[in-house]
């Protein structure tokens, strides 16, 4: 969870490239990189950007310690002592623009833009991608689950299955950003102010002479926070009947049991039977919590089967993003300094989807003033002007330019916010509740067909004509240079 002391949280080739630039005298050359992903995760219609808070703390604390320098001095590359002294003095002095956390984002649009010397923009690549890729992935998974769960309560239960402590804590935060209501992780609760929830384990029941004794003692200790795990022995014949007895004892004391929890078996059938048994006992206020390797698919299926579940505890499948454990975000050089001028640069690939879009770019969300809904995202160079009031904005598919659409009566909302300028933080990090509210507002801007779990409609992400023309020209120039 510590963000300080992460200067070496980078790939070795970054240090080697920095060293080569330093030896070459090109380390102060200006450069612009953009971070983005090429393909939406989980077959979803959108992704949820997350990770900016950790990126901010990382940049603020980016220093090479004496121990870092000593470690680098031992490397096989035998870096010159003067280079290591350059690293000892290192501070980030560039600019960073970023999407807001909680924003709905799409393939091939800049999520984060880093401007500065090649020395500093190269160093931060690995950490920025690490933070952005993981948290965006988990936030997207959580948002998918939120879409399926509707108004039900969602609890993040993934800590014990996460890939170590950092993933558990920051993953819990990402899930909360995207709509989960609480986490079982106490450190995430303390660090971020996320509400925490928990019940008890099967071992609690096994510790006592009987299930009834275990339930009664638990209720005596925490009479206002009683959720009982009822599947240790037999859910219908033992667990629920004993929970009902405990609930009645609580009622006699003027208290109410919160819920029972189901953690195994046929959750649809068991929840239906449990609801019937609780209602017949006059305990209609007692909720039903379900856990056990849940995700958006199983929750959707359980709902289709009529499951009577009020709260879902989601762990392994969420915190590990089990069906797609990596986002695949990339960080590409789009502009560099040549003879004192900034010029666009392009990466050419045999895989067409890997050809980068040259030039420093801004992203605008085009919102219809009539419906208040998003029409498309528009990627353009910073110097480009939007059409005047009531003017037409031409949108065309960059892969299929004949697919064109002109829009009027729209609002163009800039999506990239200045975060660091000349190394100084200029962005006020919002509170977590503000990020959640922003995410909800983002969802409200989109028609349901873009948000649905199955076969979502593809949202338009369009290049301006100027950006498209530069990309086409640079690809053509490359091909002309390499003709046989």
mmCIF file with all atom_site columns, C-alpha atoms in Angstrom, residues 3-91:
data_model
loop_
_atom_site.group_PDB
_atom_site.id
_atom_site.type_symbol
_atom_site.label_atom_id
_atom_site.label_alt_id
_atom_site.label_comp_id
_atom_site.label_asym_id
_atom_site.label_entity_id
_atom_site.label_seq_id
_atom_site.pdbx_PDB_ins_code
_atom_site.Cartn_x
_atom_site.Cartn_y
_atom_site.Cartn_z
_atom_site.occupancy
_atom_site.B_iso_or_equiv
_atom_site.pdbx_formal_charge
_atom_site.auth_seq_id
_atom_site.auth_comp_id
_atom_site.auth_asym_id
_atom_site.auth_atom_id
_atom_site.pdbx_PDB_model_num
ATOM 1  C CA . UNK A 1 3  ? 3.345   4.682  -2.549  1.00 0.00 ? 3  UNK A CA 1
ATOM 2  C CA . UNK A 1 4  ? 6.604   6.253  -1.314  1.00 0.00 ? 4  UNK A CA 1
ATOM 3  C CA . UNK A 1 5  ? 9.827   4.479  -2.216  1.00 0.00 ? 5  UNK A CA 1
ATOM 4  C CA . UNK A 1 6  ? 8.603   3.245  -5.607  1.00 0.00 ? 6  UNK A CA 1
ATOM 5  C CA . UNK A 1 7  ? 11.234  4.794  -7.876  1.00 0.00 ? 7  UNK A CA 1
ATOM 6  C CA . UNK A 1 8  ? 12.429  1.287  -8.740  1.00 0.00 ? 8  UNK A CA 1
ATOM 7  C CA . UNK A 1 9  ? 8.880   0.112  -9.402  1.00 0.00 ? 9  UNK A CA 1
ATOM 8  C CA . UNK A 1 10 ? 9.822   0.092  -13.059 1.00 0.00 ? 10 UNK A CA 1
ATOM 9  C CA . UNK A 1 11 ? 11.149  -2.252 -15.706 1.00 0.00 ? 11 UNK A CA 1
ATOM 10 C CA . UNK A 1 12 ? 14.893  -2.403 -16.128 1.00 0.00 ? 12 UNK A CA 1
ATOM 11 C CA . UNK A 1 13 ? 14.716  -1.370 -19.745 1.00 0.00 ? 13 UNK A CA 1
ATOM 12 C CA . UNK A 1 14 ? 13.360  2.002  -18.637 1.00 0.00 ? 14 UNK A CA 1
ATOM 13 C CA . UNK A 1 15 ? 16.518  2.625  -16.609 1.00 0.00 ? 15 UNK A CA 1
ATOM 14 C CA . UNK A 1 16 ? 18.655  1.375  -19.485 1.00 0.00 ? 16 UNK A CA 1
ATOM 15 C CA . UNK A 1 17 ? 16.934  3.710  -21.964 1.00 0.00 ? 17 UNK A CA 1
ATOM 16 C CA . UNK A 1 18 ? 17.338  6.606  -19.549 1.00 0.00 ? 18 UNK A CA 1
ATOM 17 C CA . UNK A 1 19 ? 21.024  5.761  -19.266 1.00 0.00 ? 19 UNK A CA 1
ATOM 18 C CA . UNK A 1 20 ? 21.454  5.559  -23.029 1.00 0.00 ? 20 UNK A CA 1
ATOM 19 C CA . UNK A 1 21 ? 19.705  8.929  -23.454 1.00 0.00 ? 21 UNK A CA 1
ATOM 20 C CA . UNK A 1 22 ? 21.955  10.408 -20.763 1.00 0.00 ? 22 UNK A CA 1
ATOM 21 C CA . UNK A 1 23 ? 25.105  9.085  -22.421 1.00 0.00 ? 23 UNK A CA 1
ATOM 22 C CA . UNK A 1 24 ? 23.817  10.350 -25.774 1.00 0.00 ? 24 UNK A CA 1
ATOM 23 C CA . UNK A 1 25 ? 22.955  13.752 -24.358 1.00 0.00 ? 25 UNK A CA 1
ATOM 24 C CA . UNK A 1 26 ? 19.331  13.405 -25.472 1.00 0.00 ? 26 UNK A CA 1
ATOM 25 C CA . UNK A 1 27 ? 17.841  12.869 -22.007 1.00 0.00 ? 27 UNK A CA 1
ATOM 26 C CA . UNK A 1 28 ? 16.334  16.361 -21.910 1.00 0.00 ? 28 UNK A CA 1
ATOM 27 C CA . UNK A 1 29 ? 14.584  15.964 -25.257 1.00 0.00 ? 29 UNK A CA 1
ATOM 28 C CA . UNK A 1 30 ? 10.875  16.710 -24.849 1.00 0.00 ? 30 UNK A CA 1
ATOM 29 C CA . UNK A 1 31 ? 8.381   13.907 -25.398 1.00 0.00 ? 31 UNK A CA 1
ATOM 30 C CA . UNK A 1 32 ? 4.660   13.162 -25.062 1.00 0.00 ? 32 UNK A CA 1
ATOM 31 C CA . UNK A 1 33 ? 3.279   9.736  -24.199 1.00 0.00 ? 33 UNK A CA 1
ATOM 32 C CA . UNK A 1 34 ? -0.340  8.600  -24.020 1.00 0.00 ? 34 UNK A CA 1
ATOM 33 C CA . UNK A 1 35 ? -1.737  5.657  -22.072 1.00 0.00 ? 35 UNK A CA 1
ATOM 34 C CA . UNK A 1 36 ? -4.731  3.774  -23.446 1.00 0.00 ? 36 UNK A CA 1
ATOM 35 C CA . UNK A 1 37 ? -6.106  0.276  -24.047 1.00 0.00 ? 37 UNK A CA 1
ATOM 36 C CA . UNK A 1 38 ? -7.025  -1.287 -27.365 1.00 0.00 ? 38 UNK A CA 1
ATOM 37 C CA . UNK A 1 39 ? -9.830  -3.677 -26.405 1.00 0.00 ? 39 UNK A CA 1
ATOM 38 C CA . UNK A 1 40 ? -12.618 -3.501 -23.831 1.00 0.00 ? 40 UNK A CA 1
ATOM 39 C CA . UNK A 1 41 ? -12.350 -6.104 -21.061 1.00 0.00 ? 41 UNK A CA 1
ATOM 40 C CA . UNK A 1 42 ? -14.942 -8.851 -20.478 1.00 0.00 ? 42 UNK A CA 1
ATOM 41 C CA . UNK A 1 43 ? -16.685 -8.093 -23.773 1.00 0.00 ? 43 UNK A CA 1
ATOM 42 C CA . UNK A 1 44 ? -18.194 -5.106 -21.985 1.00 0.00 ? 44 UNK A CA 1
ATOM 43 C CA . UNK A 1 45 ? -19.520 -1.978 -23.679 1.00 0.00 ? 45 UNK A CA 1
ATOM 44 C CA . UNK A 1 46 ? -17.349 0.362  -21.605 1.00 0.00 ? 46 UNK A CA 1
ATOM 45 C CA . UNK A 1 47 ? -14.554 0.469  -19.034 1.00 0.00 ? 47 UNK A CA 1
ATOM 46 C CA . UNK A 1 48 ? -14.319 2.479  -15.804 1.00 0.00 ? 48 UNK A CA 1
ATOM 47 C CA . UNK A 1 49 ? -11.147 4.511  -15.373 1.00 0.00 ? 49 UNK A CA 1
ATOM 48 C CA . UNK A 1 50 ? -9.493  4.155  -11.955 1.00 0.00 ? 50 UNK A CA 1
ATOM 49 C CA . UNK A 1 51 ? -6.043  4.451  -10.410 1.00 0.00 ? 51 UNK A CA 1
ATOM 50 C CA . UNK A 1 52 ? -5.470  8.209  -10.620 1.00 0.00 ? 52 UNK A CA 1
ATOM 51 C CA . UNK A 1 53 ? -5.168  8.752  -6.866  1.00 0.00 ? 53 UNK A CA 1
ATOM 52 C CA . UNK A 1 54 ? -2.342  6.270  -6.600  1.00 0.00 ? 54 UNK A CA 1
ATOM 53 C CA . UNK A 1 55 ? -0.669  7.734  -9.675  1.00 0.00 ? 55 UNK A CA 1
ATOM 54 C CA . UNK A 1 56 ? -0.789  11.169 -8.048  1.00 0.00 ? 56 UNK A CA 1
ATOM 55 C CA . UNK A 1 57 ? 0.790   9.906  -4.828  1.00 0.00 ? 57 UNK A CA 1
ATOM 56 C CA . UNK A 1 58 ? 3.430   8.027  -6.820  1.00 0.00 ? 58 UNK A CA 1
ATOM 57 C CA . UNK A 1 59 ? 4.448   11.099 -8.828  1.00 0.00 ? 59 UNK A CA 1
ATOM 58 C CA . UNK A 1 60 ? 4.522   13.302 -5.731  1.00 0.00 ? 60 UNK A CA 1
ATOM 59 C CA . UNK A 1 61 ? 6.819   10.853 -3.935  1.00 0.00 ? 61 UNK A CA 1
ATOM 60 C CA . UNK A 1 62 ? 9.017   9.910  -6.891  1.00 0.00 ? 62 UNK A CA 1
ATOM 61 C CA . UNK A 1 63 ? 12.566  9.969  -5.517  1.00 0.00 ? 63 UNK A CA 1
ATOM 62 C CA . UNK A 1 64 ? 15.562  7.642  -5.766  1.00 0.00 ? 64 UNK A CA 1
ATOM 63 C CA . UNK A 1 65 ? 16.730  6.792  -2.268  1.00 0.00 ? 65 UNK A CA 1
ATOM 64 C CA . UNK A 1 66 ? 20.299  6.065  -1.235  1.00 0.00 ? 66 UNK A CA 1
ATOM 65 C CA . UNK A 1 67 ? 19.417  2.372  -1.155  1.00 0.00 ? 67 UNK A CA 1
ATOM 66 C CA . UNK A 1 68 ? 18.017  2.611  -4.691  1.00 0.00 ? 68 UNK A CA 1
ATOM 67 C CA . UNK A 1 69 ? 21.212  4.239  -5.933  1.00 0.00 ? 69 UNK A CA 1
ATOM 68 C CA . UNK A 1 70 ? 23.368  1.634  -4.188  1.00 0.00 ? 70 UNK A CA 1
ATOM 69 C CA . UNK A 1 71 ? 21.326  -1.143 -5.789  1.00 0.00 ? 71 UNK A CA 1
ATOM 70 C CA . UNK A 1 72 ? 21.634  0.393  -9.250  1.00 0.00 ? 72 UNK A CA 1
ATOM 71 C CA . UNK A 1 73 ? 25.399  0.690  -8.771  1.00 0.00 ? 73 UNK A CA 1
ATOM 72 C CA . UNK A 1 74 ? 25.574  -3.125 -8.516  1.00 0.00 ? 74 UNK A CA 1
ATOM 73 C CA . UNK A 1 75 ? 23.883  -3.791 -11.858 1.00 0.00 ? 75 UNK A CA 1
ATOM 74 C CA . UNK A 1 76 ? 25.686  -5.539 -14.701 1.00 0.00 ? 76 UNK A CA 1
ATOM 75 C CA . UNK A 1 77 ? 25.333  -2.460 -16.904 1.00 0.00 ? 77 UNK A CA 1
ATOM 76 C CA . UNK A 1 78 ? 27.859  -0.652 -14.680 1.00 0.00 ? 78 UNK A CA 1
ATOM 77 C CA . UNK A 1 79 ? 26.084  2.702  -14.863 1.00 0.00 ? 79 UNK A CA 1
ATOM 78 C CA . UNK A 1 80 ? 28.455  5.633  -14.553 1.00 0.00 ? 80 UNK A CA 1
ATOM 79 C CA . UNK A 1 81 ? 28.488  7.313  -11.110 1.00 0.00 ? 81 UNK A CA 1
ATOM 80 C CA . UNK A 1 82 ? 27.528  10.632 -12.702 1.00 0.00 ? 82 UNK A CA 1
ATOM 81 C CA . UNK A 1 83 ? 24.344  9.027  -14.083 1.00 0.00 ? 83 UNK A CA 1
ATOM 82 C CA . UNK A 1 84 ? 23.479  7.697  -10.643 1.00 0.00 ? 84 UNK A CA 1
ATOM 83 C CA . UNK A 1 85 ? 23.942  11.198 -9.245  1.00 0.00 ? 85 UNK A CA 1
ATOM 84 C CA . UNK A 1 86 ? 21.551  12.454 -11.919 1.00 0.00 ? 86 UNK A CA 1
ATOM 85 C CA . UNK A 1 87 ? 19.004  9.939  -10.616 1.00 0.00 ? 87 UNK A CA 1
ATOM 86 C CA . UNK A 1 88 ? 19.636  10.997 -7.020  1.00 0.00 ? 88 UNK A CA 1
ATOM 87 C CA . UNK A 1 89 ? 18.588  14.536 -7.982  1.00 0.00 ? 89 UNK A CA 1
ATOM 88 C CA . UNK A 1 90 ? 15.604  13.350 -10.026 1.00 0.00 ? 90 UNK A CA 1
ATOM 89 C CA . UNK A 1 91 ? 12.215  15.032 -9.596  1.00 0.00 ? 91 UNK A CA 1
#
